[in-house]
Amino acid sequence: MTRKNYSEIPILLNTIGHLEVEVTIDGTKTGFLIDTGASNTVIDIGFAKHNLMEFSSMNEKGGGVGTSQMVLFHKQVDLFMINNFEIPSFDLYATDFQHVKDSLAKKGITEPCNGVIGADILIRYEAVIDYKKQKLYLKK
């Protein structure tokens, strides 16, 4: 894949089968899930506020599993990195992930990821997931 101009990014399969990856948002590191069903990349607003990230409110609502009424926030980040793969000037969205974190805690995930990588990145960078090797490939 690297010969085809893809960057190789290590991923972790957690204990309940979710794919996790390390991201850095304007210098703040955290874990995100790779969510092929999410249309956009989204961060937990609680984590964002705790790390002094300022987001603007949006008039539209977002959807997720079980709801279409999630309050959304937006921020233009200078640099979004997935491991060492750089995405400059990126539109990041935020919403409350507490219900997700509560559900994961019931399954034994005590340090859940703080966001999801969605189709906005996966499609744009022609993502390939190698489950066996636990690698995510993004095209440069």
mmCIF file of N, CA and C in Angstrom:
data_model
loop_
_atom_site.group_PDB
_atom_site.id
_atom_site.type_symbol
_atom_site.label_atom_id
_atom_site.label_comp_id
_atom_site.label_asym_id
_atom_site.label_seq_id
_atom_site.Cartn_x
_atom_site.Cartn_y
_atom_site.Cartn_z
ATOM 1 N N MET A 1 0.815 -1.200 0.000
ATOM 2 C CA MET A 1 0.000 0.000 0.000
ATOM 3 C C MET A 1 0.862 1.269 0.000
ATOM 4 N N THR A 2 1.974 1.225 0.709
ATOM 5 C CA THR A 2 2.812 2.415 0.751
ATOM 6 C C THR A 2 3.380 2.746 -0.634
ATOM 7 N N ARG A 3 3.567 1.731 -1.485
ATOM 8 C CA ARG A 3 4.033 1.981 -2.856
ATOM 9 C C ARG A 3 2.963 2.676 -3.686
ATOM 10 N N LYS A 4 1.724 2.601 -3.240
ATOM 11 C CA LYS A 4 0.607 3.239 -3.938
ATOM 12 C C LYS A 4 0.290 4.608 -3.343
ATOM 13 N N ASN A 5 1.258 5.172 -2.612
ATOM 14 C CA ASN A 5 1.147 6.506 -2.021
ATOM 15 C C ASN A 5 0.159 6.572 -0.850
ATOM 16 N N TYR A 6 0.058 5.487 -0.102
ATOM 17 C CA TYR A 6 -0.765 5.456 1.103
ATOM 18 C C TYR A 6 0.129 5.559 2.335
ATOM 19 N N SER A 7 -0.395 6.203 3.357
ATOM 20 C CA SER A 7 0.268 6.222 4.666
ATOM 21 C C SER A 7 -0.309 5.088 5.501
ATOM 22 N N GLU A 8 0.568 4.378 6.209
ATOM 23 C CA GLU A 8 0.159 3.268 7.060
ATOM 24 C C GLU A 8 -0.012 3.761 8.485
ATOM 25 N N ILE A 9 -1.189 3.520 9.049
ATOM 26 C CA ILE A 9 -1.522 3.984 10.390
ATOM 27 C C ILE A 9 -1.917 2.781 11.248
ATOM 28 N N PRO A 10 -1.237 2.582 12.378
ATOM 29 C CA PRO A 10 -1.615 1.452 13.242
ATOM 30 C C PRO A 10 -2.973 1.700 13.895
ATOM 31 N N ILE A 11 -3.765 0.646 13.995
ATOM 32 C CA ILE A 11 -5.044 0.714 14.685
ATOM 33 C C ILE A 11 -5.080 -0.387 15.740
ATOM 34 N N LEU A 12 -5.945 -0.216 16.699
ATOM 35 C CA LEU A 12 -6.103 -1.175 17.771
ATOM 36 C C LEU A 12 -7.536 -1.677 17.761
ATOM 37 N N LEU A 13 -7.703 -2.970 17.840
ATOM 38 C CA LEU A 13 -9.023 -3.566 17.981
ATOM 39 C C LEU A 13 -9.267 -3.711 19.477
ATOM 40 N N ASN A 14 -10.232 -2.948 20.024
ATOM 41 C CA ASN A 14 -10.446 -3.012 21.470
ATOM 42 C C ASN A 14 -11.220 -4.275 21.854
ATOM 43 N N THR A 15 -11.471 -4.447 23.132
ATOM 44 C CA THR A 15 -12.039 -5.698 23.648
ATOM 45 C C THR A 15 -13.457 -5.979 23.163
ATOM 46 N N ILE A 16 -14.162 -4.961 22.666
ATOM 47 C CA ILE A 16 -15.523 -5.205 22.162
ATOM 48 C C ILE A 16 -15.598 -5.069 20.642
ATOM 49 N N GLY A 17 -14.436 -5.032 19.984
ATOM 50 C CA GLY A 17 -14.411 -5.083 18.531
ATOM 51 C C GLY A 17 -14.397 -3.762 17.804
ATOM 52 N N HIS A 18 -14.244 -2.662 18.511
ATOM 53 C CA HIS A 18 -14.150 -1.355 17.858
ATOM 54 C C HIS A 18 -12.708 -1.066 17.451
ATOM 55 N N LEU A 19 -12.543 -0.383 16.335
ATOM 56 C CA LEU A 19 -11.216 0.012 15.872
ATOM 57 C C LEU A 19 -10.868 1.382 16.435
ATOM 58 N N GLU A 20 -9.700 1.475 17.073
ATOM 59 C CA GLU A 20 -9.263 2.722 17.689
ATOM 60 C C GLU A 20 -7.987 3.221 17.028
ATOM 61 N N VAL A 21 -7.832 4.550 16.996
ATOM 62 C CA VAL A 21 -6.661 5.178 16.414
ATOM 63 C C VAL A 21 -6.331 6.426 17.241
ATOM 64 N N GLU A 22 -5.072 6.795 17.268
ATOM 65 C CA GLU A 22 -4.653 7.996 17.992
ATOM 66 C C GLU A 22 -4.745 9.212 17.077
ATOM 67 N N VAL A 23 -5.343 10.282 17.583
ATOM 68 C CA VAL A 23 -5.417 11.529 16.834
ATOM 69 C C VAL A 23 -4.816 12.662 17.658
ATOM 70 N N THR A 24 -4.409 13.708 16.955
ATOM 71 C CA THR A 24 -3.948 14.937 17.597
ATOM 72 C C THR A 24 -4.685 16.088 16.940
ATOM 73 N N ILE A 25 -5.328 16.908 17.766
ATOM 74 C CA ILE A 25 -6.110 18.035 17.280
ATOM 75 C C ILE A 25 -5.456 19.301 17.798
ATOM 76 N N ASP A 26 -4.819 20.042 16.906
ATOM 77 C CA ASP A 26 -4.109 21.265 17.305
ATOM 78 C C ASP A 26 -3.268 21.046 18.562
ATOM 79 N N GLY A 27 -2.570 19.912 18.611
ATOM 80 C CA GLY A 27 -1.642 19.621 19.702
ATOM 81 C C GLY A 27 -2.202 18.763 20.832
ATOM 82 N N THR A 28 -3.505 18.520 20.876
ATOM 83 C CA THR A 28 -4.124 17.710 21.930
ATOM 84 C C THR A 28 -4.316 16.285 21.427
ATOM 85 N N LYS A 29 -3.700 15.316 22.135
ATOM 86 C CA LYS A 29 -3.801 13.905 21.733
ATOM 87 C C LYS A 29 -4.953 13.212 22.443
ATOM 88 N N THR A 30 -5.594 12.308 21.711
ATOM 89 C CA THR A 30 -6.642 11.471 22.283
ATOM 90 C C THR A 30 -6.907 10.294 21.350
ATOM 91 N N GLY A 31 -7.797 9.419 21.753
ATOM 92 C CA GLY A 31 -8.185 8.283 20.926
ATOM 93 C C GLY A 31 -9.521 8.533 20.254
ATOM 94 N N PHE A 32 -9.651 8.073 19.016
ATOM 95 C CA PHE A 32 -10.903 8.121 18.269
ATOM 96 C C PHE A 32 -11.211 6.718 17.775
ATOM 97 N N LEU A 33 -12.480 6.426 17.582
ATOM 98 C CA LEU A 33 -12.903 5.199 16.935
ATOM 99 C C LEU A 33 -12.980 5.442 15.428
ATOM 100 N N ILE A 34 -12.746 4.412 14.648
ATOM 101 C CA ILE A 34 -12.990 4.489 13.215
ATOM 102 C C ILE A 34 -14.420 4.016 13.014
ATOM 103 N N ASP A 35 -15.273 4.902 12.511
ATOM 104 C CA ASP A 35 -16.698 4.612 12.387
ATOM 105 C C ASP A 35 -17.139 4.760 10.935
ATOM 106 N N THR A 36 -17.168 3.651 10.226
ATOM 107 C CA THR A 36 -17.518 3.682 8.801
ATOM 108 C C THR A 36 -18.979 4.071 8.574
ATOM 109 N N GLY A 37 -19.780 4.084 9.622
ATOM 110 C CA GLY A 37 -21.179 4.489 9.493
ATOM 111 C C GLY A 37 -21.429 5.947 9.810
ATOM 112 N N ALA A 38 -20.419 6.644 10.301
ATOM 113 C CA ALA A 38 -20.569 8.071 10.635
ATOM 114 C C ALA A 38 -20.258 8.915 9.405
ATOM 115 N N SER A 39 -21.094 9.888 9.127
ATOM 116 C CA SER A 39 -20.844 10.728 7.951
ATOM 117 C C SER A 39 -19.724 11.735 8.199
ATOM 118 N N ASN A 40 -19.582 12.193 9.430
ATOM 119 C CA ASN A 40 -18.564 13.189 9.753
ATOM 120 C C ASN A 40 -17.695 12.743 10.922
ATOM 121 N N THR A 41 -16.531 13.352 11.004
ATOM 122 C CA THR A 41 -15.626 13.161 12.128
ATOM 123 C C THR A 41 -16.116 14.068 13.252
ATOM 124 N N VAL A 42 -16.304 13.483 14.446
ATOM 125 C CA VAL A 42 -16.936 14.192 15.547
ATOM 126 C C VAL A 42 -16.179 13.915 16.842
ATOM 127 N N ILE A 43 -16.046 14.952 17.680
ATOM 128 C CA ILE A 43 -15.401 14.831 18.982
ATOM 129 C C ILE A 43 -16.439 15.042 20.080
ATOM 130 N N ASP A 44 -16.183 14.461 21.239
ATOM 131 C CA ASP A 44 -17.040 14.660 22.408
ATOM 132 C C ASP A 44 -16.884 16.085 22.909
ATOM 133 N N ILE A 45 -17.981 16.812 23.025
ATOM 134 C CA ILE A 45 -17.924 18.217 23.437
ATOM 135 C C ILE A 45 -17.395 18.358 24.864
ATOM 136 N N GLY A 46 -17.657 17.395 25.727
ATOM 137 C CA GLY A 46 -17.129 17.444 27.097
ATOM 138 C C GLY A 46 -15.615 17.378 27.112
ATOM 139 N N PHE A 47 -15.042 16.457 26.319
ATOM 140 C CA PHE A 47 -13.589 16.357 26.204
ATOM 141 C C PHE A 47 -13.020 17.640 25.604
ATOM 142 N N ALA A 48 -13.688 18.158 24.586
ATOM 143 C CA ALA A 48 -13.218 19.381 23.924
ATOM 144 C C ALA A 48 -13.174 20.553 24.903
ATOM 145 N N LYS A 49 -14.239 20.735 25.660
ATOM 146 C CA LYS A 49 -14.284 21.835 26.637
ATOM 147 C C LYS A 49 -13.222 21.650 27.717
ATOM 148 N N HIS A 50 -13.061 20.408 28.188
ATOM 149 C CA HIS A 50 -12.053 20.113 29.210
ATOM 150 C C HIS A 50 -10.647 20.481 28.721
ATOM 151 N N ASN A 51 -10.409 20.369 27.412
ATOM 152 C CA ASN A 51 -9.105 20.686 26.825
ATOM 153 C C ASN A 51 -9.069 22.063 26.173
ATOM 154 N N LEU A 52 -10.008 22.916 26.597
ATOM 155 C CA LEU A 52 -10.059 24.322 26.200
ATOM 156 C C LEU A 52 -10.186 24.538 24.691
ATOM 157 N N MET A 53 -10.852 23.620 24.024
ATOM 158 C CA MET A 53 -11.155 23.800 22.605
ATOM 159 C C MET A 53 -12.479 24.557 22.505
ATOM 160 N N GLU A 54 -12.473 25.622 21.721
ATOM 161 C CA GLU A 54 -13.685 26.427 21.583
ATOM 162 C C GLU A 54 -14.425 26.052 20.304
ATOM 163 N N PHE A 55 -15.689 25.697 20.462
ATOM 164 C CA PHE A 55 -16.556 25.337 19.348
ATOM 165 C C PHE A 55 -17.703 26.327 19.278
ATOM 166 N N SER A 56 -18.235 26.533 18.086
ATOM 167 C CA SER A 56 -19.395 27.388 17.882
ATOM 168 C C SER A 56 -20.644 26.524 17.761
ATOM 169 N N SER A 57 -21.755 27.016 18.309
ATOM 170 C CA SER A 57 -23.025 26.307 18.191
ATOM 171 C C SER A 57 -23.495 26.331 16.744
ATOM 172 N N MET A 58 -24.235 25.291 16.380
ATOM 173 C CA MET A 58 -24.821 25.210 15.047
ATOM 174 C C MET A 58 -26.342 25.172 15.200
ATOM 175 N N ASN A 59 -27.054 25.668 14.204
ATOM 176 C CA ASN A 59 -28.516 25.656 14.245
ATOM 177 C C ASN A 59 -29.095 24.289 13.914
ATOM 178 N N GLU A 60 -28.362 23.473 13.181
ATOM 179 C CA GLU A 60 -28.892 22.171 12.788
ATOM 180 C C GLU A 60 -28.575 21.113 13.837
ATOM 181 N N LYS A 61 -29.379 20.068 13.832
ATOM 182 C CA LYS A 61 -29.187 18.942 14.741
ATOM 183 C C LYS A 61 -28.517 17.807 13.980
ATOM 184 N N GLY A 62 -27.823 16.947 14.729
ATOM 185 C CA GLY A 62 -27.165 15.799 14.125
ATOM 186 C C GLY A 62 -27.858 14.517 14.524
ATOM 187 N N GLY A 63 -27.513 13.454 13.842
ATOM 188 C CA GLY A 63 -28.104 12.156 14.124
ATOM 189 C C GLY A 63 -27.045 11.148 14.490
ATOM 190 N N GLY A 64 -27.473 10.147 15.175
ATOM 191 C CA GLY A 64 -26.613 9.038 15.547
ATOM 192 C C GLY A 64 -27.502 7.856 15.838
ATOM 193 N N VAL A 65 -26.926 6.806 16.332
ATOM 194 C CA VAL A 65 -27.730 5.633 16.648
ATOM 195 C C VAL A 65 -28.761 6.018 17.710
ATOM 196 N N GLY A 66 -30.026 5.863 17.375
ATOM 197 C CA GLY A 66 -31.099 6.095 18.330
ATOM 198 C C GLY A 66 -31.614 7.515 18.418
ATOM 199 N N THR A 67 -31.040 8.464 17.694
ATOM 200 C CA THR A 67 -31.531 9.832 17.786
ATOM 201 C C THR A 67 -31.198 10.624 16.524
ATOM 202 N N SER A 68 -31.992 11.659 16.304
ATOM 203 C CA SER A 68 -31.694 12.592 15.222
ATOM 204 C C SER A 68 -31.730 14.014 15.773
ATOM 205 N N GLN A 69 -31.629 14.142 17.091
ATOM 206 C CA GLN A 69 -31.752 15.439 17.746
ATOM 207 C C GLN A 69 -30.523 15.823 18.565
ATOM 208 N N MET A 70 -29.330 15.409 18.129
ATOM 209 C CA MET A 70 -28.111 15.726 18.856
ATOM 210 C C MET A 70 -27.683 17.162 18.550
ATOM 211 N N VAL A 71 -27.400 17.942 19.596
ATOM 212 C CA VAL A 71 -26.932 19.312 19.431
ATOM 213 C C VAL A 71 -25.513 19.255 18.867
ATOM 214 N N LEU A 72 -25.275 20.025 17.807
ATOM 215 C CA LEU A 72 -23.968 20.013 17.142
ATOM 216 C C LEU A 72 -23.215 21.316 17.340
ATOM 217 N N PHE A 73 -21.891 21.196 17.358
ATOM 218 C CA PHE A 73 -20.990 22.325 17.438
ATOM 219 C C PHE A 73 -19.961 22.167 16.320
ATOM 220 N N HIS A 74 -19.284 23.261 15.970
ATOM 221 C CA HIS A 74 -18.321 23.236 14.862
ATOM 222 C C HIS A 74 -17.068 24.015 15.229
ATOM 223 N N LYS A 75 -15.936 23.570 14.678
ATOM 224 C CA LYS A 75 -14.658 24.268 14.853
ATOM 225 C C LYS A 75 -13.783 23.975 13.640
ATOM 226 N N GLN A 76 -13.129 24.995 13.144
ATOM 227 C CA GLN A 76 -12.108 24.822 12.111
ATOM 228 C C GLN A 76 -10.782 24.618 12.847
ATOM 229 N N VAL A 77 -10.205 23.417 12.737
ATOM 230 C CA VAL A 77 -8.930 23.159 13.401
ATOM 231 C C VAL A 77 -7.798 23.404 12.415
ATOM 232 N N ASP A 78 -6.686 23.889 12.928
ATOM 233 C CA ASP A 78 -5.532 24.162 12.062
ATOM 234 C C ASP A 78 -4.888 22.875 11.572
ATOM 235 N N LEU A 79 -4.776 21.896 12.477
ATOM 236 C CA LEU A 79 -4.118 20.642 12.100
ATOM 237 C C LEU A 79 -4.758 19.471 12.835
ATOM 238 N N PHE A 80 -5.307 18.550 12.063
ATOM 239 C CA PHE A 80 -5.881 17.311 12.578
ATOM 240 C C PHE A 80 -4.972 16.197 12.112
ATOM 241 N N MET A 81 -4.444 15.416 13.041
ATOM 242 C CA MET A 81 -3.531 14.332 12.686
ATOM 243 C C MET A 81 -4.089 12.995 13.144
ATOM 244 N N ILE A 82 -4.004 12.007 12.267
ATOM 245 C CA ILE A 82 -4.310 10.627 12.626
ATOM 246 C C ILE A 82 -2.963 9.931 12.632
ATOM 247 N N ASN A 83 -2.496 9.640 13.840
ATOM 248 C CA ASN A 83 -1.125 9.177 14.027
ATOM 249 C C ASN A 83 -0.208 10.248 13.426
ATOM 250 N N ASN A 84 0.517 9.966 12.341
ATOM 251 C CA ASN A 84 1.372 10.983 11.711
ATOM 252 C C ASN A 84 0.810 11.512 10.397
ATOM 253 N N PHE A 85 -0.425 11.137 10.051
ATOM 254 C CA PHE A 85 -1.062 11.588 8.818
ATOM 255 C C PHE A 85 -1.710 12.949 9.071
ATOM 256 N N GLU A 86 -1.225 13.972 8.384
ATOM 257 C CA GLU A 86 -1.666 15.342 8.634
ATOM 258 C C GLU A 86 -2.811 15.767 7.718
ATOM 259 N N ILE A 87 -3.833 16.359 8.343
ATOM 260 C CA ILE A 87 -4.950 16.942 7.611
ATOM 261 C C ILE A 87 -5.035 18.405 8.049
ATOM 262 N N PRO A 88 -4.550 19.330 7.213
ATOM 263 C CA PRO A 88 -4.572 20.745 7.595
ATOM 264 C C PRO A 88 -5.953 21.372 7.391
ATOM 265 N N SER A 89 -6.240 22.388 8.175
ATOM 266 C CA SER A 89 -7.452 23.188 8.039
ATOM 267 C C SER A 89 -8.689 22.291 7.884
ATOM 268 N N PHE A 90 -9.091 21.675 8.973
ATOM 269 C CA PHE A 90 -10.131 20.643 8.944
ATOM 270 C C PHE A 90 -11.369 21.091 9.711
ATOM 271 N N ASP A 91 -12.562 20.827 9.156
ATOM 272 C CA ASP A 91 -13.837 21.103 9.830
ATOM 273 C C ASP A 91 -14.154 19.959 10.782
ATOM 274 N N LEU A 92 -14.120 20.232 12.077
ATOM 275 C CA LEU A 92 -14.404 19.227 13.095
ATOM 276 C C LEU A 92 -15.726 19.578 13.765
ATOM 277 N N TYR A 93 -16.529 18.566 13.998
ATOM 278 C CA TYR A 93 -17.813 18.745 14.664
ATOM 279 C C TYR A 93 -17.740 18.143 16.056
ATOM 280 N N ALA A 94 -18.637 18.598 16.928
ATOM 281 C CA ALA A 94 -18.665 18.103 18.309
ATOM 282 C C ALA A 94 -20.108 17.901 18.744
ATOM 283 N N THR A 95 -20.299 16.937 19.631
ATOM 284 C CA THR A 95 -21.597 16.694 20.258
ATOM 285 C C THR A 95 -21.347 15.966 21.575
ATOM 286 N N ASP A 96 -22.377 15.784 22.348
ATOM 287 C CA ASP A 96 -22.260 15.130 23.645
ATOM 288 C C ASP A 96 -22.205 13.614 23.465
ATOM 289 N N PHE A 97 -21.112 13.004 23.882
ATOM 290 C CA PHE A 97 -20.912 11.551 23.774
ATOM 291 C C PHE A 97 -21.215 10.823 25.081
ATOM 292 N N GLN A 98 -21.786 11.495 26.076
ATOM 293 C CA GLN A 98 -21.933 10.864 27.387
ATOM 294 C C GLN A 98 -22.733 9.564 27.324
ATOM 295 N N HIS A 99 -23.783 9.524 26.514
ATOM 296 C CA HIS A 99 -24.577 8.289 26.413
ATOM 297 C C HIS A 99 -23.748 7.147 25.835
ATOM 298 N N VAL A 100 -22.849 7.466 24.904
ATOM 299 C CA VAL A 100 -21.964 6.451 24.323
ATOM 300 C C VAL A 100 -20.966 5.969 25.369
ATOM 301 N N LYS A 101 -20.381 6.914 26.101
ATOM 302 C CA LYS A 101 -19.400 6.563 27.127
ATOM 303 C C LYS A 101 -20.031 5.727 28.243
ATOM 304 N N ASP A 102 -21.267 6.063 28.610
ATOM 305 C CA ASP A 102 -21.976 5.282 29.637
ATOM 306 C C ASP A 102 -22.208 3.851 29.158
ATOM 307 N N SER A 103 -22.613 3.709 27.910
ATOM 308 C CA SER A 103 -22.854 2.376 27.343
ATOM 309 C C SER A 103 -21.570 1.556 27.298
ATOM 310 N N LEU A 104 -20.464 2.183 26.896
ATOM 311 C CA LEU A 104 -19.182 1.479 26.841
ATOM 312 C C LEU A 104 -18.689 1.091 28.229
ATOM 313 N N ALA A 105 -18.932 1.941 29.202
ATOM 314 C CA ALA A 105 -18.515 1.634 30.577
ATOM 315 C C ALA A 105 -19.207 0.370 31.075
ATOM 316 N N LYS A 106 -20.468 0.157 30.687
ATOM 317 C CA LYS A 106 -21.198 -1.052 31.069
ATOM 318 C C LYS A 106 -20.588 -2.297 30.446
ATOM 319 N N LYS A 107 -19.817 -2.105 29.358
ATOM 320 C CA LYS A 107 -19.167 -3.226 28.676
ATOM 321 C C LYS A 107 -17.704 -3.367 29.091
ATOM 322 N N GLY A 108 -17.273 -2.570 30.092
ATOM 323 C CA GLY A 108 -15.922 -2.696 30.607
ATOM 324 C C GLY A 108 -14.903 -1.758 29.993
ATOM 325 N N ILE A 109 -15.334 -0.859 29.114
ATOM 326 C CA ILE A 109 -14.410 0.116 28.516
ATOM 327 C C ILE A 109 -14.396 1.341 29.429
ATOM 328 N N THR A 110 -13.373 1.437 30.272
ATOM 329 C CA THR A 110 -13.335 2.508 31.267
ATOM 330 C C THR A 110 -12.655 3.779 30.750
ATOM 331 N N GLU A 111 -11.877 3.650 29.693
ATOM 332 C CA GLU A 111 -11.252 4.822 29.079
ATOM 333 C C GLU A 111 -11.637 4.859 27.610
ATOM 334 N N PRO A 112 -12.883 5.271 27.319
ATOM 335 C CA PRO A 112 -13.348 5.248 25.939
ATOM 336 C C PRO A 112 -12.696 6.343 25.094
ATOM 337 N N CYS A 113 -12.768 6.151 23.812
ATOM 338 C CA CYS A 113 -12.271 7.163 22.877
ATOM 339 C C CYS A 113 -13.136 8.411 22.986
ATOM 340 N N ASN A 114 -12.596 9.516 22.539
ATOM 341 C CA ASN A 114 -13.277 10.802 22.662
ATOM 342 C C ASN A 114 -13.813 11.335 21.348
ATOM 343 N N GLY A 115 -13.934 10.477 20.351
ATOM 344 C CA GLY A 115 -14.483 10.913 19.082
ATOM 345 C C GLY A 115 -14.505 9.784 18.080
ATOM 346 N N VAL A 116 -14.975 10.105 16.884
ATOM 347 C CA VAL A 116 -15.024 9.129 15.796
ATOM 348 C C VAL A 116 -14.466 9.733 14.513
ATOM 349 N N ILE A 117 -13.743 8.913 13.771
ATOM 350 C CA ILE A 117 -13.314 9.256 12.420
ATOM 351 C C ILE A 117 -14.449 8.803 11.508
ATOM 352 N N GLY A 118 -14.997 9.715 10.723
ATOM 353 C CA GLY A 118 -16.135 9.401 9.873
ATOM 354 C C GLY A 118 -15.796 9.389 8.390
ATOM 355 N N ALA A 119 -16.848 9.256 7.594
ATOM 356 C CA ALA A 119 -16.712 9.134 6.142
ATOM 357 C C ALA A 119 -16.093 10.365 5.498
ATOM 358 N N ASP A 120 -16.208 11.533 6.122
ATOM 359 C CA ASP A 120 -15.594 12.722 5.532
ATOM 360 C C ASP A 120 -14.096 12.522 5.316
ATOM 361 N N ILE A 121 -13.439 11.855 6.237
ATOM 362 C CA ILE A 121 -12.008 11.542 6.095
ATOM 363 C C ILE A 121 -11.817 10.245 5.317
ATOM 364 N N LEU A 122 -12.585 9.228 5.657
ATOM 365 C CA LEU A 122 -12.387 7.908 5.053
ATOM 366 C C LEU A 122 -12.573 7.933 3.535
ATOM 367 N N ILE A 123 -13.538 8.678 3.049
ATOM 368 C CA ILE A 123 -13.759 8.772 1.601
ATOM 369 C C ILE A 123 -12.732 9.679 0.952
ATOM 370 N N ARG A 124 -12.523 10.855 1.540
ATOM 371 C CA ARG A 124 -11.592 11.834 0.936
ATOM 372 C C ARG A 124 -10.189 11.262 0.756
ATOM 373 N N TYR A 125 -9.734 10.464 1.723
ATOM 374 C CA TYR A 125 -8.371 9.931 1.678
ATOM 375 C C TYR A 125 -8.343 8.449 1.286
ATOM 376 N N GLU A 126 -9.434 7.990 0.653
ATOM 377 C CA GLU A 126 -9.519 6.653 0.067
ATOM 378 C C GLU A 126 -9.063 5.561 1.045
ATOM 379 N N ALA A 127 -9.667 5.564 2.219
ATOM 380 C CA ALA A 127 -9.278 4.659 3.306
ATOM 381 C C ALA A 127 -9.394 3.184 2.932
ATOM 382 N N VAL A 128 -8.406 2.434 3.391
ATOM 383 C CA VAL A 128 -8.413 0.974 3.312
ATOM 384 C C VAL A 128 -8.100 0.476 4.719
ATOM 385 N N ILE A 129 -8.934 -0.436 5.208
ATOM 386 C CA ILE A 129 -8.724 -1.005 6.538
ATOM 387 C C ILE A 129 -8.290 -2.455 6.379
ATOM 388 N N ASP A 130 -7.121 -2.777 6.939
ATOM 389 C CA ASP A 130 -6.640 -4.156 6.958
ATOM 390 C C ASP A 130 -6.851 -4.664 8.376
ATOM 391 N N TYR A 131 -7.926 -5.418 8.558
ATOM 392 C CA TYR A 131 -8.289 -5.892 9.888
ATOM 393 C C TYR A 131 -7.259 -6.878 10.429
ATOM 394 N N LYS A 132 -6.762 -7.752 9.579
ATOM 395 C CA LYS A 132 -5.817 -8.779 10.024
ATOM 396 C C LYS A 132 -4.516 -8.158 10.532
ATOM 397 N N LYS A 133 -3.992 -7.178 9.782
ATOM 398 C CA LYS A 133 -2.733 -6.520 10.180
ATOM 399 C C LYS A 133 -2.964 -5.355 11.123
ATOM 400 N N GLN A 134 -4.220 -5.011 11.382
ATOM 401 C CA GLN A 134 -4.596 -3.884 12.219
ATOM 402 C C GLN A 134 -3.922 -2.592 11.734
ATOM 403 N N LYS A 135 -4.216 -2.255 10.475
ATOM 404 C CA LYS A 135 -3.661 -1.055 9.844
ATOM 405 C C LYS A 135 -4.773 -0.309 9.114
ATOM 406 N N LEU A 136 -4.698 0.992 9.188
ATOM 407 C CA LEU A 136 -5.542 1.882 8.389
ATOM 408 C C LEU A 136 -4.619 2.540 7.380
ATOM 409 N N TYR A 137 -5.032 2.555 6.136
ATOM 410 C CA TYR A 137 -4.248 3.192 5.078
ATOM 411 C C TYR A 137 -5.029 4.373 4.543
ATOM 412 N N LEU A 138 -4.377 5.545 4.501
ATOM 413 C CA LEU A 138 -4.969 6.742 3.942
ATOM 414 C C LEU A 138 -4.080 7.250 2.824
ATOM 415 N N LYS A 139 -4.701 7.625 1.703
ATOM 416 C CA LYS A 139 -3.935 8.066 0.534
ATOM 417 C C LYS A 139 -3.511 9.518 0.698
ATOM 418 N N LYS A 140 -2.236 9.767 0.430
ATOM 419 C CA LYS A 140 -1.681 11.119 0.562
ATOM 420 C C LYS A 140 -2.206 12.044 -0.515
#
